[in-house]
Amino acid sequence: MRTRAAVLWPGQSTWSTEEITLDPPASGEVLVRLVATGLCHSDHHLLAGGYPGMRLPMVGGHEGAGVVEAVGPGVRGVRPGDHVVLSVPVPPCGACAACLGALPHLCERGALTGTGFQISDGTARHHARGGDLGVFVFLGTFAEHTVVHETSCVVVDRAIPLEIACTMACAGTTGWGAVLNTAEVRPGDLVVVVGVGGIGANAIQAAQFAGARAIVAVDPVPFKRAVAARLGAVAAAPSLADALSVVRDMTEGRMANHVIMAAAVGDGRQLESALALVGKRGRVVVVNVHSADENVATVSLRNLQSLEKQVVGCLAGSWDGRRGIGFLADLYLRGRYDLDLVVTRHYDGLDALPQGYRDQADGAVVRGVIRLSDGS
Ligand SMILES: [Zn+2]
Ligand SMILES: [Zn+2]
């Protein structure tokens, strides 16, 4: 079939929205009509050359929700008509050492992400200009239709609007998982969330849910600090340096239990300041991506050792994305998860991609979402 998608071609630094050819789903695969895609910063990172290992050309986008249109042979978990949110970061195999060790988000299949081809047989379903197209994070949600593996699909209740549910896939599972699984926030903890974008706005809600006694938001943009306050942050600061005195005053110098680093792109020079914000046995969770060539960060190793401070990495919330989406869908239906404060702006159609990312760079949105088709 023919459909439209936003493709990144080698040597280019803009999305090319064009007609592409899509093969029918092969064994274990699913054809999805996308209803909406979130604008995660990682796609912009791809555009900016931040993932040098990716094979181009590639269809962008990895925060998608839509309706199943057709299934390939052997698919049992989803049916045409199902509403699905597409999970990240990898369709786990269920059999490798990571999967068997309850770390499916770190599945060995992740090593194949750079090819962008189908996980089932390593070939492409997406084609344009006479060649094969990869898809970002095995999904390619900057498209009106895509073909993904059955394992990437999470069926959700029709009562959940797909045009906001799409953000559960990356921002939601990552932000909530960083707090619940990686930081392991406990009741009474003080949590600092650095960066109030899609991940940060979710991390604040997760910290509330986990029983944090106070949440401090750090963001240079006043609008985002205001959103953080509406989500439950009791204090805010424009920078890590400014947050230092705020947290010190709130804790009589004992400092925070957790700092969640959720900026658009991480900056290693901020790690020392982040570590200064946590107290004894405090944990800094690095959930934002960093440049592939950033290898140096200066920290006080004496403090790290003598106060038992911790720096921990977090990929996609340190849990199975399918479990994360199911958890959040349930919370939403119970009225305990505010997605309207996360998705602050909608756009129509793939041609709005540049505008969406301009707004993100300007700090005008928490999470932007592009509508791609009717949600019913
Ligand atoms: Zn993402
Ligand atoms: Zn695996």
Short mmCIF file of C-alpha atoms and ligand atoms in Angstrom, two decimals:
data_model
loop_
_atom_site.label_atom_id
_atom_site.label_comp_id
_atom_site.label_asym_id
_atom_site.label_seq_id
_atom_site.Cartn_x
_atom_site.Cartn_y
_atom_site.Cartn_z
CA MET A 1 0.00 0.00 0.00
CA ARG A 2 0.97 3.65 -0.29
CA THR A 3 1.15 5.88 2.79
CA ARG A 4 2.90 9.03 3.94
CA ALA A 5 5.87 9.20 6.31
CA ALA A 6 8.58 11.56 7.52
CA VAL A 7 11.93 10.14 6.43
CA LEU A 8 15.46 11.15 7.40
CA TRP A 9 17.77 10.64 4.39
CA PRO A 10 21.57 10.36 4.67
CA GLY A 11 23.26 13.75 4.71
CA GLN A 12 20.00 15.58 5.44
CA SER A 13 19.02 17.46 8.57
CA THR A 14 15.28 17.87 7.97
CA TRP A 15 12.40 15.41 7.83
CA SER A 16 11.25 14.67 4.30
CA THR A 17 7.50 14.06 4.37
CA GLU A 18 6.74 11.92 1.35
CA GLU A 19 4.77 9.02 -0.02
CA ILE A 20 6.28 5.62 0.77
CA THR A 21 5.38 2.01 -0.01
CA LEU A 22 4.43 -0.30 2.82
CA ASP A 23 4.45 -4.10 2.47
CA PRO A 24 1.71 -6.18 4.14
CA PRO A 25 2.57 -7.45 7.63
CA ALA A 26 4.65 -10.64 7.55
CA SER A 27 4.51 -13.42 10.14
CA GLY A 28 4.14 -11.97 13.65
CA GLU A 29 3.65 -8.43 12.34
CA VAL A 30 0.83 -5.89 12.51
CA LEU A 31 -0.31 -3.06 10.21
CA VAL A 32 -1.26 -0.03 12.30
CA ARG A 33 -3.07 3.12 11.16
CA LEU A 34 -1.49 5.75 13.37
CA VAL A 35 -3.84 8.17 15.08
CA ALA A 36 -1.18 10.26 16.82
CA THR A 37 2.53 10.50 17.47
CA GLY A 38 4.30 12.34 20.24
CA LEU A 39 7.26 14.60 19.50
CA CYS A 40 9.98 13.16 21.72
CA HIS A 41 13.33 14.90 21.77
CA SER A 42 15.07 11.67 20.79
CA ASP A 43 13.72 11.96 17.24
CA HIS A 44 15.21 15.43 17.03
CA HIS A 45 18.43 13.96 18.41
CA LEU A 46 18.38 11.51 15.49
CA LEU A 47 17.87 14.40 13.07
CA ALA A 48 20.76 16.30 14.63
CA GLY A 49 23.13 13.35 14.11
CA GLY A 50 23.01 12.27 17.76
CA TYR A 51 22.74 8.56 16.91
CA PRO A 52 25.69 7.96 14.58
CA GLY A 53 25.08 4.18 14.60
CA MET A 54 21.68 4.42 12.89
CA ARG A 55 21.40 3.20 9.31
CA LEU A 56 19.68 5.82 7.16
CA PRO A 57 17.27 6.40 5.48
CA MET A 58 14.89 5.91 8.38
CA VAL A 59 11.28 6.77 9.19
CA GLY A 60 11.30 8.76 12.44
CA GLY A 61 8.99 8.66 15.43
CA HIS A 62 8.62 6.22 18.31
CA GLU A 63 5.75 7.54 20.46
CA GLY A 64 2.73 6.22 18.62
CA ALA A 65 -0.84 5.09 19.10
CA GLY A 66 -3.32 3.90 16.52
CA VAL A 67 -5.77 1.30 15.30
CA VAL A 68 -4.83 -2.16 14.04
CA GLU A 69 -5.85 -2.54 10.38
CA ALA A 70 -4.45 -5.98 9.57
CA VAL A 71 -2.37 -8.72 11.13
CA GLY A 72 0.14 -11.13 9.60
CA PRO A 73 0.19 -14.93 9.95
CA GLY A 74 0.49 -16.25 13.48
CA VAL A 75 -0.50 -13.04 15.28
CA ARG A 76 -2.59 -13.90 18.33
CA GLY A 77 -2.32 -10.93 20.68
CA VAL A 78 -4.09 -8.25 18.62
CA ARG A 79 -6.96 -8.08 16.15
CA PRO A 80 -8.06 -5.61 13.48
CA GLY A 81 -9.90 -2.75 15.15
CA ASP A 82 -7.91 -2.92 18.40
CA HIS A 83 -6.65 0.37 19.79
CA VAL A 84 -2.94 0.05 20.49
CA VAL A 85 -0.10 2.05 22.01
CA LEU A 86 3.30 1.02 20.60
CA SER A 87 5.88 0.17 23.21
CA VAL A 88 9.56 1.15 23.42
CA PRO A 89 12.53 0.60 23.40
CA VAL A 90 12.52 -2.88 21.81
CA PRO A 91 10.12 -5.77 21.19
CA PRO A 92 11.75 -8.10 23.75
CA CYS A 93 12.61 -11.66 22.70
CA GLY A 94 11.75 -13.16 26.09
CA ALA A 95 14.63 -15.61 25.90
CA CYS A 96 17.98 -13.76 26.15
CA ALA A 97 19.92 -13.29 29.38
CA ALA A 98 18.52 -9.79 29.90
CA CYS A 99 14.91 -10.89 29.30
CA LEU A 100 15.32 -13.89 31.60
CA GLY A 101 16.88 -11.59 34.18
CA ALA A 102 13.72 -9.45 34.26
CA LEU A 103 15.39 -6.69 32.23
CA PRO A 104 13.41 -6.93 28.96
CA HIS A 105 14.04 -3.25 28.15
CA LEU A 106 17.72 -4.23 27.83
CA CYS A 107 16.92 -7.21 25.53
CA GLU A 108 19.79 -8.25 23.27
CA ARG A 109 17.59 -7.37 20.30
CA GLY A 110 18.34 -3.76 21.20
CA ALA A 111 21.65 -4.22 19.37
CA LEU A 112 19.60 -4.37 16.13
CA THR A 113 18.03 -0.93 16.68
CA GLY A 114 20.56 0.67 14.35
CA THR A 115 19.37 -1.25 11.29
CA GLY A 116 15.78 -0.11 11.71
CA PHE A 117 14.55 -3.25 9.96
CA GLN A 118 11.87 -5.64 11.16
CA ILE A 119 12.74 -7.69 14.21
CA SER A 120 11.03 -10.78 12.77
CA ASP A 121 13.39 -11.39 9.82
CA GLY A 122 15.75 -8.40 9.49
CA THR A 123 14.16 -7.10 6.28
CA ALA A 124 12.28 -3.89 5.52
CA ARG A 125 8.52 -3.37 5.05
CA HIS A 126 8.95 0.35 4.34
CA HIS A 127 10.34 1.50 0.98
CA ALA A 128 10.84 4.76 -0.92
CA ARG A 129 12.78 6.05 -3.93
CA GLY A 130 13.60 2.47 -4.96
CA GLY A 131 15.24 1.42 -1.69
CA ASP A 132 14.52 0.14 1.83
CA LEU A 133 13.69 2.37 4.79
CA GLY A 134 14.48 1.57 8.40
CA VAL A 135 12.11 2.61 11.18
CA PHE A 136 13.22 4.34 14.38
CA VAL A 137 13.06 2.17 17.53
CA PHE A 138 11.42 -0.63 15.45
CA LEU A 139 8.30 1.57 15.09
CA GLY A 140 8.48 4.57 12.72
CA THR A 141 5.49 6.50 14.06
CA PHE A 142 6.08 9.63 11.95
CA ALA A 143 3.81 7.96 9.40
CA GLU A 144 0.14 7.55 8.61
CA HIS A 145 0.58 3.77 8.65
CA THR A 146 3.38 1.52 9.82
CA VAL A 147 4.15 -2.18 10.22
CA VAL A 148 5.49 -3.29 13.62
CA HIS A 149 6.03 -6.54 15.46
CA GLU A 150 3.10 -7.88 17.46
CA THR A 151 5.26 -7.68 20.58
CA SER A 152 5.37 -3.87 20.25
CA CYS A 153 1.58 -3.52 20.48
CA VAL A 154 -0.27 -2.92 23.74
CA VAL A 155 -4.07 -3.03 23.42
CA VAL A 156 -5.71 -0.23 25.40
CA ASP A 157 -9.29 0.54 26.36
CA ARG A 158 -11.21 2.58 23.76
CA ALA A 159 -12.11 5.09 26.46
CA ILE A 160 -8.53 6.38 26.41
CA PRO A 161 -8.08 9.05 23.70
CA LEU A 162 -5.24 7.87 21.46
CA GLU A 163 -4.19 11.45 20.73
CA ILE A 164 -2.91 11.74 24.29
CA ALA A 165 -2.33 8.03 25.00
CA CYS A 166 0.54 7.96 22.48
CA THR A 167 2.76 9.78 24.98
CA MET A 168 2.45 6.93 27.46
CA ALA A 169 4.73 4.96 25.13
CA CYS A 170 7.93 6.93 25.75
CA ALA A 171 7.46 9.96 28.01
CA GLY A 172 5.01 8.14 30.27
CA THR A 173 6.75 4.81 30.80
CA THR A 174 10.14 6.53 30.98
CA GLY A 175 9.17 9.23 33.46
CA TRP A 176 7.14 6.96 35.73
CA GLY A 177 9.64 4.10 35.46
CA ALA A 178 12.59 6.38 36.28
CA VAL A 179 10.89 7.29 39.55
CA LEU A 180 9.30 3.95 40.52
CA ASN A 181 11.93 1.50 39.21
CA THR A 182 15.27 3.26 38.80
CA ALA A 183 15.17 5.82 41.62
CA GLU A 184 12.91 3.60 43.76
CA VAL A 185 11.26 6.62 45.39
CA ARG A 186 9.71 5.78 48.76
CA PRO A 187 7.07 7.57 50.82
CA GLY A 188 8.57 10.63 52.50
CA ASP A 189 11.40 11.12 50.00
CA LEU A 190 12.32 14.49 48.56
CA VAL A 191 12.61 14.35 44.78
CA VAL A 192 14.12 16.89 42.39
CA VAL A 193 13.05 16.67 38.73
CA VAL A 194 15.36 18.46 36.32
CA GLY A 195 13.65 19.37 33.04
CA VAL A 196 9.86 19.63 32.77
CA GLY A 197 9.33 18.15 29.31
CA GLY A 198 7.38 14.98 28.58
CA ILE A 199 9.53 12.82 30.85
CA GLY A 200 9.78 15.39 33.64
CA ALA A 201 6.02 16.05 33.72
CA ASN A 202 5.49 12.32 34.12
CA ALA A 203 8.24 11.96 36.71
CA ILE A 204 6.58 14.62 38.89
CA GLN A 205 3.28 12.73 38.79
CA ALA A 206 5.06 9.47 39.56
CA ALA A 207 6.85 11.00 42.56
CA GLN A 208 3.48 12.22 43.87
CA PHE A 209 2.05 8.73 43.36
CA ALA A 210 5.00 7.16 45.20
CA GLY A 211 4.38 9.35 48.24
CA ALA A 212 7.19 11.89 47.94
CA ARG A 213 6.86 14.44 50.71
CA ALA A 214 8.04 17.21 48.39
CA ILE A 215 8.96 17.61 44.72
CA VAL A 216 11.20 20.37 43.41
CA ALA A 217 11.15 21.12 39.68
CA VAL A 218 14.08 22.65 37.84
CA ASP A 219 13.51 24.28 34.46
CA PRO A 220 14.66 27.59 32.96
CA VAL A 221 11.24 28.19 31.32
CA PRO A 222 8.62 29.90 33.57
CA PHE A 223 5.71 28.22 31.73
CA LYS A 224 7.14 24.78 32.47
CA ARG A 225 7.73 25.63 36.12
CA ALA A 226 4.06 26.67 36.27
CA VAL A 227 3.00 23.31 34.81
CA ALA A 228 5.22 21.56 37.36
CA ALA A 229 3.40 23.38 40.16
CA ARG A 230 0.03 22.27 38.78
CA LEU A 231 1.32 18.69 38.68
CA GLY A 232 2.35 18.79 42.32
CA ALA A 233 5.81 20.34 42.61
CA VAL A 234 5.92 22.48 45.76
CA ALA A 235 8.96 24.49 44.72
CA ALA A 236 10.76 25.30 41.51
CA ALA A 237 14.05 26.78 40.42
CA PRO A 238 15.36 27.93 37.04
CA SER A 239 18.70 26.11 37.38
CA LEU A 240 20.47 23.40 39.37
CA ALA A 241 22.55 26.09 41.09
CA ASP A 242 19.39 27.90 42.19
CA ALA A 243 17.84 24.64 43.36
CA LEU A 244 20.71 24.09 45.81
CA SER A 245 19.57 26.67 48.34
CA VAL A 246 15.91 25.72 47.85
CA VAL A 247 16.60 22.08 48.71
CA ARG A 248 19.00 22.98 51.51
CA ASP A 249 16.35 25.16 53.17
CA MET A 250 13.67 22.49 52.78
CA THR A 251 15.82 19.77 54.37
CA GLU A 252 17.94 21.63 56.94
CA GLY A 253 20.93 20.73 54.82
CA ARG A 254 20.21 17.00 54.51
CA MET A 255 19.41 17.48 50.82
CA ALA A 256 17.26 15.43 48.42
CA ASN A 257 16.88 11.67 48.18
CA HIS A 258 16.64 11.61 44.40
CA VAL A 259 17.42 13.78 41.40
CA ILE A 260 15.84 12.78 38.07
CA MET A 261 17.82 14.23 35.16
CA ALA A 262 15.21 14.68 32.41
CA ALA A 263 16.49 17.52 30.25
CA ALA A 264 16.13 17.48 26.46
CA VAL A 265 19.77 16.46 26.07
CA GLY A 266 21.99 15.84 29.07
CA ASP A 267 25.07 17.91 29.85
CA GLY A 268 27.86 16.13 31.71
CA ARG A 269 28.94 19.42 33.27
CA GLN A 270 25.72 19.36 35.30
CA LEU A 271 26.44 16.04 36.99
CA GLU A 272 28.45 17.62 39.83
CA SER A 273 25.59 20.04 40.59
CA ALA A 274 23.07 17.19 40.46
CA LEU A 275 25.13 15.16 42.92
CA ALA A 276 25.39 18.20 45.20
CA LEU A 277 21.57 18.20 45.41
CA VAL A 278 21.34 14.72 46.93
CA GLY A 279 22.30 13.81 50.48
CA LYS A 280 23.59 10.60 52.01
CA ARG A 281 22.83 7.51 49.87
CA GLY A 282 21.10 9.93 47.48
CA ARG A 283 20.57 8.76 43.93
CA VAL A 284 20.94 10.71 40.68
CA VAL A 285 19.06 9.03 37.83
CA VAL A 286 20.34 9.92 34.35
CA VAL A 287 17.35 9.35 32.08
CA ASN A 288 17.96 12.01 29.40
CA VAL A 289 20.10 11.05 26.41
CA HIS A 290 23.63 12.41 26.09
CA SER A 291 25.67 13.10 22.99
CA ALA A 292 27.36 9.94 21.72
CA ASP A 293 30.79 11.57 22.02
CA GLU A 294 30.38 12.95 25.56
CA ASN A 295 32.79 10.92 27.66
CA VAL A 296 33.86 13.22 30.49
CA ALA A 297 32.06 14.40 33.62
CA THR A 298 33.67 15.88 36.70
CA VAL A 299 32.27 14.82 40.07
CA SER A 300 33.53 14.83 43.64
CA LEU A 301 34.50 11.18 44.02
CA ARG A 302 35.26 11.81 47.68
CA ASN A 303 31.64 12.79 48.27
CA LEU A 304 30.44 9.93 46.10
CA GLN A 305 32.31 7.47 48.30
CA SER A 306 32.03 8.95 51.75
CA LEU A 307 28.31 9.85 51.49
CA GLU A 308 27.44 6.75 49.44
CA LYS A 309 25.93 8.79 46.65
CA GLN A 310 24.82 6.99 43.50
CA VAL A 311 24.60 7.80 39.81
CA VAL A 312 22.33 5.40 37.92
CA GLY A 313 21.44 5.22 34.24
CA CYS A 314 17.86 4.64 33.09
CA LEU A 315 16.67 3.39 29.70
CA ALA A 316 12.95 3.81 29.04
CA GLY A 317 12.06 3.62 32.71
CA SER A 318 13.96 0.39 33.47
CA TRP A 319 10.94 -1.79 32.82
CA ASP A 320 9.08 -3.58 30.05
CA GLY A 321 7.38 -0.83 28.04
CA ARG A 322 4.29 -3.02 27.68
CA ARG A 323 3.97 -3.25 31.44
CA GLY A 324 4.45 0.50 31.75
CA ILE A 325 1.72 1.28 29.22
CA GLY A 326 -0.70 -1.14 30.87
CA PHE A 327 -0.01 0.40 34.28
CA LEU A 328 -0.52 3.94 33.01
CA ALA A 329 -3.66 3.09 31.02
CA ASP A 330 -5.19 1.69 34.20
CA LEU A 331 -4.19 4.77 36.21
CA TYR A 332 -5.70 7.03 33.54
CA LEU A 333 -9.02 5.18 33.62
CA ARG A 334 -9.06 5.58 37.40
CA GLY A 335 -8.55 9.34 37.06
CA ARG A 336 -5.15 9.26 38.73
CA TYR A 337 -3.01 10.24 35.75
CA ASP A 338 -3.22 13.69 34.16
CA LEU A 339 -2.27 13.47 30.49
CA ASP A 340 -3.79 16.84 29.59
CA LEU A 341 -1.07 18.63 31.55
CA VAL A 342 1.58 16.57 29.73
CA VAL A 343 0.28 17.07 26.18
CA THR A 344 0.04 20.84 26.03
CA ARG A 345 -0.30 21.25 22.26
CA HIS A 346 -1.67 19.28 19.31
CA TYR A 347 -0.76 19.68 15.65
CA ASP A 348 -2.38 18.27 12.51
CA GLY A 349 -0.45 16.20 9.99
CA LEU A 350 3.20 15.34 9.41
CA ASP A 351 3.89 18.69 7.75
CA ALA A 352 3.66 20.23 11.25
CA LEU A 353 6.81 18.39 12.42
CA PRO A 354 9.18 21.38 12.01
CA GLN A 355 6.74 23.68 13.85
CA GLY A 356 6.36 21.15 16.65
CA TYR A 357 10.09 20.91 17.21
CA ARG A 358 10.50 24.70 16.95
CA ASP A 359 7.93 25.07 19.73
CA GLN A 360 9.78 22.46 21.78
CA ALA A 361 13.09 24.30 21.32
CA ASP A 362 11.39 27.57 22.31
CA GLY A 363 10.07 25.99 25.53
CA ALA A 364 6.49 26.63 24.41
CA VAL A 365 5.27 23.06 24.98
CA VAL A 366 5.68 20.31 27.57
CA ARG A 367 4.88 17.57 25.05
CA GLY A 368 3.57 18.23 21.54
CA VAL A 369 1.54 15.60 19.67
CA ILE A 370 0.72 15.35 15.97
CA ARG A 371 -2.70 14.02 15.01
CA LEU A 372 -2.38 11.71 12.00
CA SER A 373 -5.89 10.34 11.53
CA ASP A 374 -9.30 10.08 13.15
CA GLY A 375 -9.12 8.44 16.55
CA SER A 376 -12.18 6.18 16.24
ZN ZN B 1 11.25 9.07 23.33
ZN ZN B 2 15.64 -10.61 25.03
#
